[in-house]
Coordinates of C-alpha atoms in Angstrom, one line a residue:
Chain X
X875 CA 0.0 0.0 0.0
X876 CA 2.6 2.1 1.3
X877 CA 4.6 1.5 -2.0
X878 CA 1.4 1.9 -4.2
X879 CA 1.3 5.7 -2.7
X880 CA 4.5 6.3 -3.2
X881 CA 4.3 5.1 -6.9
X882 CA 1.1 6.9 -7.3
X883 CA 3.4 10.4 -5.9
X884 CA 6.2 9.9 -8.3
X885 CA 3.6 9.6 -10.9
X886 CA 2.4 13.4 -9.7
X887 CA 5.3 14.2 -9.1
X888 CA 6.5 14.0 -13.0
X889 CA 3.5 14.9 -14.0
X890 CA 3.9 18.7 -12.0
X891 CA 7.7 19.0 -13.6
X892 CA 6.3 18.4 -17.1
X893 CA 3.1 20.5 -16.9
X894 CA 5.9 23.7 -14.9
X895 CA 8.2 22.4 -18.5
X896 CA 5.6 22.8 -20.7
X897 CA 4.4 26.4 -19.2
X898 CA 8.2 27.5 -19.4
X899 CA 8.7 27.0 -22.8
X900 CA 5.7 27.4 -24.7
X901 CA 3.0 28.4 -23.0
X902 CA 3.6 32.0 -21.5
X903 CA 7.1 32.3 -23.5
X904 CA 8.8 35.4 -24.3
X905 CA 8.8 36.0 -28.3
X906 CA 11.0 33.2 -29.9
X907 CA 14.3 33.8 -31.3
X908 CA 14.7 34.3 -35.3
X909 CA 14.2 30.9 -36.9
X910 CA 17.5 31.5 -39.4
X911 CA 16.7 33.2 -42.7
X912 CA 13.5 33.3 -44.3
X913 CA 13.4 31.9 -47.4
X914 CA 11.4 34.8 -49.2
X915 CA 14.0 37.4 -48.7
X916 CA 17.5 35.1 -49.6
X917 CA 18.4 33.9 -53.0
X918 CA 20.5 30.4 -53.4
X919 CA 23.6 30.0 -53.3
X920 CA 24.9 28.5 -56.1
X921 CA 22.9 31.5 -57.9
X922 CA 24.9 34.5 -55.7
X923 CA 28.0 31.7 -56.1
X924 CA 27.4 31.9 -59.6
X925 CA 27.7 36.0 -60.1
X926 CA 30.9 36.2 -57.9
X927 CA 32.5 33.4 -60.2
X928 CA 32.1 35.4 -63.4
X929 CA 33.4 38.6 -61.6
X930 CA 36.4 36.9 -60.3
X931 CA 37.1 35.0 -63.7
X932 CA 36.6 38.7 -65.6
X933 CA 39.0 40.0 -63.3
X934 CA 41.5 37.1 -63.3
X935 CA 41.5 37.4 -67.1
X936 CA 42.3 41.3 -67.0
X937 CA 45.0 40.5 -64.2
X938 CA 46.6 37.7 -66.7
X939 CA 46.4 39.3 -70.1
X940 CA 46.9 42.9 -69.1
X941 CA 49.3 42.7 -66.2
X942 CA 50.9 39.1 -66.1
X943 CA 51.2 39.1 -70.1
X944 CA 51.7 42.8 -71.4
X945 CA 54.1 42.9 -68.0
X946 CA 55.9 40.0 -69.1
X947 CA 56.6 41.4 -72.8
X948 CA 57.8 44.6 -71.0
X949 CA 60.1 43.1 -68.3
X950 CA 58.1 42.7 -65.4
X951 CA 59.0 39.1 -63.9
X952 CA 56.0 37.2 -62.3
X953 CA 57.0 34.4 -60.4
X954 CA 55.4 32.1 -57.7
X955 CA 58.3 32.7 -55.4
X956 CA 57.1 36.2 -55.6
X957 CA 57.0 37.0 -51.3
X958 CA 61.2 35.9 -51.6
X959 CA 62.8 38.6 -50.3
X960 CA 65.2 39.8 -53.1
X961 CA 63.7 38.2 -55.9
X962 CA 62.5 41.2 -57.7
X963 CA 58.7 39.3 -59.1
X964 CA 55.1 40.1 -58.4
X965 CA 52.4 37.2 -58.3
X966 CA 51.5 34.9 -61.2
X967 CA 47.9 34.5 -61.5
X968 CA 46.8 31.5 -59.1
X969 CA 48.6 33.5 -56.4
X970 CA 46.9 36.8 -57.1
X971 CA 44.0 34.8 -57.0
X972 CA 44.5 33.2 -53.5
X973 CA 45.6 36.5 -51.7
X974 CA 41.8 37.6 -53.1
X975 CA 40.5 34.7 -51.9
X976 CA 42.4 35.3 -48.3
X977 CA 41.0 38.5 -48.1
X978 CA 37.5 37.6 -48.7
X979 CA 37.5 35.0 -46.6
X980 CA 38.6 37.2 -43.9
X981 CA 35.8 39.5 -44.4
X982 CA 33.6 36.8 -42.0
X983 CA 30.5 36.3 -45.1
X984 CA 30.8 32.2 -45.5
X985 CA 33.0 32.8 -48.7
X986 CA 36.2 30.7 -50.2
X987 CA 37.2 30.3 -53.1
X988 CA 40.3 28.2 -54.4
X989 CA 41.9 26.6 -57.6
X990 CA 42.7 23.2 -58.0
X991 CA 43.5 21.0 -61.2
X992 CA 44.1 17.3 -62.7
X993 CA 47.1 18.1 -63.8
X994 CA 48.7 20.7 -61.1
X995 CA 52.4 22.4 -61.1
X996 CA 51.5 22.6 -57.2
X997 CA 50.8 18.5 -56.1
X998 CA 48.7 20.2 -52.7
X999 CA 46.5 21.9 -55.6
X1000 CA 45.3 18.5 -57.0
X1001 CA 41.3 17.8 -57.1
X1002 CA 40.8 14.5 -55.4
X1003 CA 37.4 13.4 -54.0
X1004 CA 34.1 14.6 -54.9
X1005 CA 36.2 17.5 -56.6
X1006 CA 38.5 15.6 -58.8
X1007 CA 34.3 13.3 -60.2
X1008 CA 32.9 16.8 -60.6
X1009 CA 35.9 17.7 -62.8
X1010 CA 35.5 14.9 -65.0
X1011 CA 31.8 15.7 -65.6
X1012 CA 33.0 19.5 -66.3
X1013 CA 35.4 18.0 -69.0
X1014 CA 32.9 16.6 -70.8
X1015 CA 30.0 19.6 -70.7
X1016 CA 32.3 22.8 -69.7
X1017 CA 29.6 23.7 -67.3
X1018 CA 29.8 24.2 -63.6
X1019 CA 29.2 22.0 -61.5
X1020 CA 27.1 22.2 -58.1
X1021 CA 27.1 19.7 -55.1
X1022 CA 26.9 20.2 -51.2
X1023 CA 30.1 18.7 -49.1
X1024 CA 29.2 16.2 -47.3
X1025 CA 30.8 16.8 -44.0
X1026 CA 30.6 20.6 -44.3
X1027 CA 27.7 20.8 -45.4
X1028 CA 29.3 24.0 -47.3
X1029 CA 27.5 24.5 -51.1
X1030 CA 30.2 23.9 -53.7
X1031 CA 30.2 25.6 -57.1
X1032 CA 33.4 24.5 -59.9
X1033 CA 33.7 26.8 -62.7
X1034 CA 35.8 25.9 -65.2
X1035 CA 39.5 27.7 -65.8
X1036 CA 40.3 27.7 -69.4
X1037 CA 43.6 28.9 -70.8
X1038 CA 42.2 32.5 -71.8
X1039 CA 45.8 34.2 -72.4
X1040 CA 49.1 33.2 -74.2
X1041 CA 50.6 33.6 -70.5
X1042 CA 48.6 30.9 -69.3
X1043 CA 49.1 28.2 -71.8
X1044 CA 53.0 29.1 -72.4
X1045 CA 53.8 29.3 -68.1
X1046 CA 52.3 25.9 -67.7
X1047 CA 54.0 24.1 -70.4
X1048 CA 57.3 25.8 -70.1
X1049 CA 57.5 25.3 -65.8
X1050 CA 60.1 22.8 -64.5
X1051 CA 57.4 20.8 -62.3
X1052 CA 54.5 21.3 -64.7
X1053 CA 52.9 17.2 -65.4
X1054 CA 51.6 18.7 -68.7
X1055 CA 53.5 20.6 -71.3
X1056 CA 51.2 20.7 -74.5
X1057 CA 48.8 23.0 -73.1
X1058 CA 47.0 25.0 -75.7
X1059 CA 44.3 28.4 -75.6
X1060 CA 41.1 27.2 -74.7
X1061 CA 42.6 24.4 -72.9
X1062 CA 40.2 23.1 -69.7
X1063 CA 43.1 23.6 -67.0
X1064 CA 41.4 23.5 -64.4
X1065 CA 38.6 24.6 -61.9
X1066 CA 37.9 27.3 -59.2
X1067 CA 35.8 25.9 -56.3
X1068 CA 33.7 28.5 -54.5
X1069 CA 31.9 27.7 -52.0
X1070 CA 29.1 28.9 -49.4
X1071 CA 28.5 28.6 -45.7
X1072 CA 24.5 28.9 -46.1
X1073 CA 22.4 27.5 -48.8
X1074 CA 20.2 30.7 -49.0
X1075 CA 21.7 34.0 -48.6
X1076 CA 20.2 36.8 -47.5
X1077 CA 19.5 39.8 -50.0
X1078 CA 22.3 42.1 -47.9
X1079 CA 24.5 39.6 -47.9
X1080 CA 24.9 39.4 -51.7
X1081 CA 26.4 42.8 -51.9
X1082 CA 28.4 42.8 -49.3
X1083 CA 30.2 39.6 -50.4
X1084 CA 30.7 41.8 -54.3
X1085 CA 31.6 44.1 -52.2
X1086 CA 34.4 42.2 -50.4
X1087 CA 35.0 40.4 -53.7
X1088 CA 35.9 43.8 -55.4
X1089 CA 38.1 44.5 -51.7
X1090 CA 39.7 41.8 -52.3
X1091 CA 40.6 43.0 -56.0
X1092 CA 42.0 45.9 -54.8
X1093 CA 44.0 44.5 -51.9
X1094 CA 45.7 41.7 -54.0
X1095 CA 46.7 44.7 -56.4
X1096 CA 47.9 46.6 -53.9
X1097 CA 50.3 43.4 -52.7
X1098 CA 51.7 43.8 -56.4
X1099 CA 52.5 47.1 -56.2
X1100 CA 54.0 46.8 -52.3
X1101 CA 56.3 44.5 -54.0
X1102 CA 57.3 46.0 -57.5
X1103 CA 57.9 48.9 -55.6
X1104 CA 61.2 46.9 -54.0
X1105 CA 62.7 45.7 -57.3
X1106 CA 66.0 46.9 -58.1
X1107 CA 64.2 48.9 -61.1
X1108 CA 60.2 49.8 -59.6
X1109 CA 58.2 49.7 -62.6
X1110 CA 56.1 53.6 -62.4
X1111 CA 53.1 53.3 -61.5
X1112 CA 50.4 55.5 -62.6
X1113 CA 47.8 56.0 -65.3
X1114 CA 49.3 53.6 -67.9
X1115 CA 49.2 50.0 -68.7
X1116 CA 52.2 47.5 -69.1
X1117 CA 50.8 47.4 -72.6
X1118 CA 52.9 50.7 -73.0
X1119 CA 55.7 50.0 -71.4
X1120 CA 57.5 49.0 -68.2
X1121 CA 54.9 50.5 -66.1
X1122 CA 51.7 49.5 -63.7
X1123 CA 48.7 50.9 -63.7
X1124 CA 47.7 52.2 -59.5
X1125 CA 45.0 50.6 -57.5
X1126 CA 42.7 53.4 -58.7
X1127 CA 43.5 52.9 -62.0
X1128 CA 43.3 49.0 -62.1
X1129 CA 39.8 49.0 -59.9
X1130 CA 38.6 52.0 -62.8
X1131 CA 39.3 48.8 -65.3
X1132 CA 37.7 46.5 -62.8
X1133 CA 34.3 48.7 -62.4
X1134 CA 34.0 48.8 -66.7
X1135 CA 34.6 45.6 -67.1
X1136 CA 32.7 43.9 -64.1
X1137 CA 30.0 46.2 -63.0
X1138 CA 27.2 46.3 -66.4
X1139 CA 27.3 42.5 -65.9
X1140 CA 27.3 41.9 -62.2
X1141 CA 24.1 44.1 -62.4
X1142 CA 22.0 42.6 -64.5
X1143 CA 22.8 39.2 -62.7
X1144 CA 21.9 41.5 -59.4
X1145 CA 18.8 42.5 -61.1
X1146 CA 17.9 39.0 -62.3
X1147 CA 18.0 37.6 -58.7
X1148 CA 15.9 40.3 -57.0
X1149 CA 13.3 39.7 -60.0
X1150 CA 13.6 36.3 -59.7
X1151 CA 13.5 35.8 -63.1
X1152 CA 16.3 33.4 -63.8
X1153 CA 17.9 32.2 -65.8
X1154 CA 20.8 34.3 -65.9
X1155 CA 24.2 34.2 -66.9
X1156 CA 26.7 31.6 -65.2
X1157 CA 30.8 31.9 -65.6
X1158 CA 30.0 28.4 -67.0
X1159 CA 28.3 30.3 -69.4
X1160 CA 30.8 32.5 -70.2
X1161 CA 33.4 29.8 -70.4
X1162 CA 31.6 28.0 -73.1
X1163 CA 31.3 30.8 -75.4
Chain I
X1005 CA 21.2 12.1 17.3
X1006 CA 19.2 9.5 15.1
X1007 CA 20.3 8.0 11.9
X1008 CA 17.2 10.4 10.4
X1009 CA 18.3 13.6 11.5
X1010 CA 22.1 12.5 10.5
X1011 CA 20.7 12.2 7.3
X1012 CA 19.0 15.5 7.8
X1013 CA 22.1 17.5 8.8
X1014 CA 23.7 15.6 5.7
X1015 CA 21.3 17.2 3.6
X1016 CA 22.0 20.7 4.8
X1017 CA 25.1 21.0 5.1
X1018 CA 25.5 19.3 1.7
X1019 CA 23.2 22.3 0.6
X1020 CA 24.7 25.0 2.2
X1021 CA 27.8 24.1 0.5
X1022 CA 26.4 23.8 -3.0
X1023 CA 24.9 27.4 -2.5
X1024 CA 28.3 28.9 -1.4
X1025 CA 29.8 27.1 -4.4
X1026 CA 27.3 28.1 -6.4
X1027 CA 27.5 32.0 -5.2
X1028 CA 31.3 32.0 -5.7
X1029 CA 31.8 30.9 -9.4
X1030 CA 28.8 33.0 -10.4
X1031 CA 30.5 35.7 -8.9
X1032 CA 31.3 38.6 -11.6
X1033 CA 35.1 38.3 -11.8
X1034 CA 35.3 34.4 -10.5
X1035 CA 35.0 33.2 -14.1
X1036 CA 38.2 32.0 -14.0
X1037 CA 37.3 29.4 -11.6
X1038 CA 35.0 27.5 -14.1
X1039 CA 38.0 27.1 -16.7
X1040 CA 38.9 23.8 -17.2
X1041 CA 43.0 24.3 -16.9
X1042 CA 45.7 26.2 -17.5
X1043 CA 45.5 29.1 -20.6
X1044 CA 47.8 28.6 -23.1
X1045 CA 50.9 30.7 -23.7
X1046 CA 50.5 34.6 -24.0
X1047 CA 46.4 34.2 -23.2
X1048 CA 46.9 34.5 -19.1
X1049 CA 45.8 38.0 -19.4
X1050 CA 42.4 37.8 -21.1
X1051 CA 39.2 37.5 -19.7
X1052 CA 37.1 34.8 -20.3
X1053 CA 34.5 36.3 -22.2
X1054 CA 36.8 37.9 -24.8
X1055 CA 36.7 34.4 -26.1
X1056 CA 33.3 33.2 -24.5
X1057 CA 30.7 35.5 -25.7
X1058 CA 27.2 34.8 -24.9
X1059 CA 24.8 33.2 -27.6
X1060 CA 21.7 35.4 -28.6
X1061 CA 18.5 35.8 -26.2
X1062 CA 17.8 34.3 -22.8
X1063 CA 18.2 31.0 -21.4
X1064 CA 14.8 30.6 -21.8
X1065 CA 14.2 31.5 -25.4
X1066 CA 17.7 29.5 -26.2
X1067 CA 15.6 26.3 -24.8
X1068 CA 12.4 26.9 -26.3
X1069 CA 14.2 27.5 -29.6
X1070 CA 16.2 23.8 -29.1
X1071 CA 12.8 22.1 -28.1
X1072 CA 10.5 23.6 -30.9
X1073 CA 13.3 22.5 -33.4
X1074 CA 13.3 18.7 -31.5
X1075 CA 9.6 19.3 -31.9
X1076 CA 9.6 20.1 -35.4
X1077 CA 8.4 23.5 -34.7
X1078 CA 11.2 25.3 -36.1
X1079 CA 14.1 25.0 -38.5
X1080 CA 16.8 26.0 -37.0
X1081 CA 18.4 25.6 -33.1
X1082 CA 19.9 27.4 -30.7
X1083 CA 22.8 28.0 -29.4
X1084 CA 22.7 27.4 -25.2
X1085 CA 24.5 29.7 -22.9
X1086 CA 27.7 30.3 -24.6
X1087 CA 28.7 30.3 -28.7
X1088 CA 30.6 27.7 -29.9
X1089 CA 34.1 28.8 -30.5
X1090 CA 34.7 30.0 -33.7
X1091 CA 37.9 30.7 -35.5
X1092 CA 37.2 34.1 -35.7
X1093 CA 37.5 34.3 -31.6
X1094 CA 41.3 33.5 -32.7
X1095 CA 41.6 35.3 -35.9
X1096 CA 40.5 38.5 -34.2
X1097 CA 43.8 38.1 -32.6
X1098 CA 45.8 36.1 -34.7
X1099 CA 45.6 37.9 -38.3
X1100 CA 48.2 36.5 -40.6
X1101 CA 47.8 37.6 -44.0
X1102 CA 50.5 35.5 -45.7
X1103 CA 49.1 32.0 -43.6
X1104 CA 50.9 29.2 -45.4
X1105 CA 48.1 27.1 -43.8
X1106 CA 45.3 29.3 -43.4
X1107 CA 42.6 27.4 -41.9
X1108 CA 39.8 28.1 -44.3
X1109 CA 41.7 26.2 -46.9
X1110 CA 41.0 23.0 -45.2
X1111 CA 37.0 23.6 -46.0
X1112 CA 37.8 22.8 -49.5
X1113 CA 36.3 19.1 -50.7
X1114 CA 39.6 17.3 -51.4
X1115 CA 40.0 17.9 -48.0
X1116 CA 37.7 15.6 -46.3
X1117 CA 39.9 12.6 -45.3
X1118 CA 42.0 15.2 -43.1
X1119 CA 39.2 17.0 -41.5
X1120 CA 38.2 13.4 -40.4
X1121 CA 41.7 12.6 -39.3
X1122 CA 42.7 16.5 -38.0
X1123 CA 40.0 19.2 -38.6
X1124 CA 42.4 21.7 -39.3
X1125 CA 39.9 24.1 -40.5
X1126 CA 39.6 24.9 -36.8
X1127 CA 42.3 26.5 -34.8
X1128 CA 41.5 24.5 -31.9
X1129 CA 42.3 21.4 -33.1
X1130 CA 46.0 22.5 -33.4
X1131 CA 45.8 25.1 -30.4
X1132 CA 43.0 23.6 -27.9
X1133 CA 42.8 26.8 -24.8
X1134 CA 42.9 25.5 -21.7
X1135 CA 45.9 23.1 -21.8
X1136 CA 48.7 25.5 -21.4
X1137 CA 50.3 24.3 -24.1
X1138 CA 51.2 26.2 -27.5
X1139 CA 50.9 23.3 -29.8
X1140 CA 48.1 20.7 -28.4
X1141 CA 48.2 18.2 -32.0
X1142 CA 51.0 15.5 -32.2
X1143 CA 54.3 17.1 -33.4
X1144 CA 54.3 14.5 -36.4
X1145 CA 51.0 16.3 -37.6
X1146 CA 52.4 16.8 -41.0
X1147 CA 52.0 13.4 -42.1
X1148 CA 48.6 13.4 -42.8
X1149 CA 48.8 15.4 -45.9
X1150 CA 52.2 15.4 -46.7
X1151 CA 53.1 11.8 -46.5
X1152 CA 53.5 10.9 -50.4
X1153 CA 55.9 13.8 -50.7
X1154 CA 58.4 13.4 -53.3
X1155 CA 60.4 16.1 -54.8
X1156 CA 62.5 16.8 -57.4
X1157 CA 65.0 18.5 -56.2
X1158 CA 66.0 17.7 -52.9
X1159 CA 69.4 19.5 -51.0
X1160 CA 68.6 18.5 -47.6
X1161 CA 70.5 16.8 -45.2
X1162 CA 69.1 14.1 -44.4
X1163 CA 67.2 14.1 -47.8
X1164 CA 63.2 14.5 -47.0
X1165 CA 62.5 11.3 -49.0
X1166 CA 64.7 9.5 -46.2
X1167 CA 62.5 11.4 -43.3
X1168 CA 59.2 10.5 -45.3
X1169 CA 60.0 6.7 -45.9
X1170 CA 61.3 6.0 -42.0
X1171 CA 59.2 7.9 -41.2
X1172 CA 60.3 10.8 -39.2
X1173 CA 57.3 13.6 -39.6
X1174 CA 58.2 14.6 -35.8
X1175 CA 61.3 16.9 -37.2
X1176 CA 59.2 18.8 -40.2
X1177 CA 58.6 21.6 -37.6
X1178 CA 62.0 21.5 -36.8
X1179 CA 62.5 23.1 -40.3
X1180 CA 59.1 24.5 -41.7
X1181 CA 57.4 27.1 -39.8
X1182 CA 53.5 26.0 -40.0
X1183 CA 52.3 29.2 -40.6
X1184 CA 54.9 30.7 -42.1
X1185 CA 54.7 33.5 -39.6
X1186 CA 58.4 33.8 -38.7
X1187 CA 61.1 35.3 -40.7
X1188 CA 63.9 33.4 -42.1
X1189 CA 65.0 30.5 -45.1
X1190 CA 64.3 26.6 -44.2
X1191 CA 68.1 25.6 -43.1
X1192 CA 69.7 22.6 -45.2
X1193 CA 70.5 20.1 -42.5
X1194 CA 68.6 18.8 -40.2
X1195 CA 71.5 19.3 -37.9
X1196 CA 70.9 23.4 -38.2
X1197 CA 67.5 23.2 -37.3
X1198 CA 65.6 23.8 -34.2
X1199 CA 66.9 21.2 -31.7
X1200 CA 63.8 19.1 -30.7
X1201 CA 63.8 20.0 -27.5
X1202 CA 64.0 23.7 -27.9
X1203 CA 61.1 23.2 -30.3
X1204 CA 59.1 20.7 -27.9
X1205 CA 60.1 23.6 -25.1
X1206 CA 58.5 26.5 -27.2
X1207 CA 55.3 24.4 -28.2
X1208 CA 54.6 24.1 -24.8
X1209 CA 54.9 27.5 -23.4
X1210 CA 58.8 28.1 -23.3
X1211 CA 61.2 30.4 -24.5
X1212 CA 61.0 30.9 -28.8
X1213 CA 64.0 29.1 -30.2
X1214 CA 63.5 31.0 -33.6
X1215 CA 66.0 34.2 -34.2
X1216 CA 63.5 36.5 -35.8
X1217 CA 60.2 37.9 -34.1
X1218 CA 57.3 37.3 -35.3
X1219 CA 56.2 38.8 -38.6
X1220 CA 52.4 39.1 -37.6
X1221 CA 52.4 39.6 -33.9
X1222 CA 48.9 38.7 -31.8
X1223 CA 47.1 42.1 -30.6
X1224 CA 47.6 43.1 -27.4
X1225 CA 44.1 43.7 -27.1
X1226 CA 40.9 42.4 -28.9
X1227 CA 39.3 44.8 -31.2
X1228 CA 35.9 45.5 -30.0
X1229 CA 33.0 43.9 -31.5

């Protein structure tokens, strides 16, 4: 009997806890915390993924042709051992790439971006994995390919890197280390991987993360001219082009040629988002042309 | 006294103590107390909450958040209490612009295998707080992506394909600065480098063996927020 009461108490007992639970979280509950983003007001990822792909590759292609190529002809040495104190180099274009890719991911948005290949001067810079299948698709169709990491969760977007310049073609076959030396224009070299913390992102978000893409320009430009202006001979830098001469073109100028070259596109993609009215153009797109 | 009113003066005492235990480490100032051990080298001076910072809303809206999402209420959690620690509580500090291993490159896809073995997309898997130690990974951590390294060209003394094949991935650091975050060329023999226990010394708290400062020194103090 005695244990029959005492059963018959726990049972109350319980029962008092859950009912004081219940009344503590839902029942007279102060307003609930913001459940994430709301789906009405983000666009997807691999669409905002998409935009900063195409700037970045407009921008690498100015960097390679107009900088990298014209600098070349005019005596400027690029060289990936450009941060050696004394060697007199600025940054080939895969490095100019990652300090833009360092910056931007510093700027705290959810993100990366990086290069990788099948056949890599750099072995660390070989696709392997669920990278290295996606490539293989993308030789085959030259379109990007989209997939969520498994373990990250993170939304990945490959573009594909074609050999776009002279410069790019004639480096790779002509470096020491290079596993491939008949690469040709229009060559499938490789891919850049981009990827994004959150499947949605908000509206805001989008601009800001141009807006440290096109920081990112700028700061990796700046890192070339920090380190031409140590060469035994600093190139002048100023409001003309290697294209003329031994010379380098200032931030202002270079982000002036960034703006024309980027900004009419990036806005009607930025339109097409807000409308909603897809489909709009891809840098797998623009790679197939 | 009876056996009941032993168990009695058990019970209270037992209380009291929990309440002045209680009372002391939620004392302002008395964080401290609550940390698991020692901080690690150079962190003795800052507070807790410059790495701890609290997550959004109460405690109560943080719960009813976690049980709405267990209830299929909501979408998303909540963080309880305290955020996770990020790797921007350490970046804040610790901004290396020239990172030969920047953490963020490890979120890359190719890298799965090692953020199963290491996670070295988070600073804390190298650099756990709380131990007192500099360096809290094995000293042979380079192995996990390194360990098919071949090169062409290879001066060294011994030559690396020697250190790969015995393997000896305890005296890369000996050489190779992880980060890249102090001055100075890789020396040719291993008999130049850092001794190992110089190097063991440093990574857990001791003097620096390396000539050069630091290129990228850690703030003195945290940039507000």
């Amino acid at each position: 009997m005695r244990s029959k009461a005492g059963s018959a108490m726990t049972k109350v007992i319980v029962a008092l806890l859950l009912a004081v639970a219940g009344v503590y979280l839902f029942v007279t509950a102060p307003p609930p915390l913001p459940d994430g983003t709301q789906s009405s007001a983000c666009v997807p990822a691999e669409e905002v993924l998409a935009v900063l792909a195409a700037e970045g590759a407009r921008v690498r292609e100015l960097y390679t042709r107009e900088i990298v190529g014209r600098g070349t002809a005019a005596g400027i040495r690029f060289d990936e051992r450009w941060r050696e104190r004394g060697l007199d180099a600025a940054p080939i274009p895969s490095l100019f790439l990652r300090e833009i890719a360092a910056f931007v991911e510093g700027q705290g948005l959810g993100v990366s971006f990086f290069l990788g290949s099948d056949h890599p001067i750099n072995e660390a810079n070989r696709l392997r994995g669920a990278q290295a299948e996606a490539f293989a698709r993308m030789k085959a169709s030259l379109r990007p390919e989209v997939f969520r990491a498994p373990d990250t969760g993170l939304v990945t977007a490959m573009y594909p890197d074609l050999a776009i310049a002279d410069a790019c073609a004639r480096c790779h076959n002509e470096h020491r280390a290079s596993p491939k030396r008949d690469w040709q224009n229009g060559d499938l070299m490789g891919a850049t991987t981009w990827m994004s913390s959150e499947a949605c992102v908000p509206h805001a978000r989008v601009a800001a993360m141009i807006s440290a893409l096109r920081g990112g320009f700028a700061h990796a430009y700046r890192r070339v001219l920090a380190k031409a202006a140590t060469f035994e001979r600093p190139p002048p830098v100023g409001a003309l082009w290697p294209r003329e001469g031994y010379l380098l073109p200032s931030v202002e100028e270079f982000m002036r040629e960034v703006r024309r070259q980027t900004s009419e596109p990036t806005l009607d993609s930025i339109l097409t988002l807000s409308s909603g009215a897809g489909p709009w153009p891809s840098a797998g797109a623009r790679a197939s042309r | 006294m009876t056996g009941r009113s032993h168990h009695g003066l058990g019970y209270a005492i037992g209380a009291i103590a929990g309440g002045i235990g209680v009372m002391i480490f939620a004392t302002p100032g008395m964080e401290r107390l609550s940390a698991p051990g020692p901080a690690s080298p150079g962190h003795g001076a800052l507070d807790c909450d410059d790495c701890h910072t609290p997550a959004p809303g109460s405690i109560r809206q943080q719960l009813q958040a976690i049980a709405g999402h267990a209830l299929g209420l909501r979408t998303h959690a909540a963080e309880l209490g305290m955020r996770p620690i990020g790797n921007d509580a350490c970046t804040s500090c610790h901004e290396r612009p020239d990172d030969r291993h920047p953490p963020f490159r490890f979120l890359e896809p190719r890298f799965a295998e090692i953020r199963r073995e290491l996670a070295p997309e988070r600073c804390v898997s190298c650099h756990a707080e709380h131990r007192g130690a500099a360096l809290t990974a094995e000293l042979d951590l380079c192995r996990h992506c390194h360990a098919d390294l071949v090169l062409e060209e290879d001066p060294i003394e011994p030559p690396h394909a020697l250190l790969v094949r015995v393997p000896r991935f305890d005296t890369c650091l000996r050489c190779h600065d992880f980060h890249g975050n102090h001055e100075g060329e890789a020396p040719t023999a291993l008999s130049r480098s850092i001794p190992e226990r110089a190097l063991r010394d440093y990574l857990s708290g001791g003097p620096s063996p390396y000539p050069q400062p630091t290129r990228h020194p850690a703030r003195k103090e945290r940039p507000p927020r």
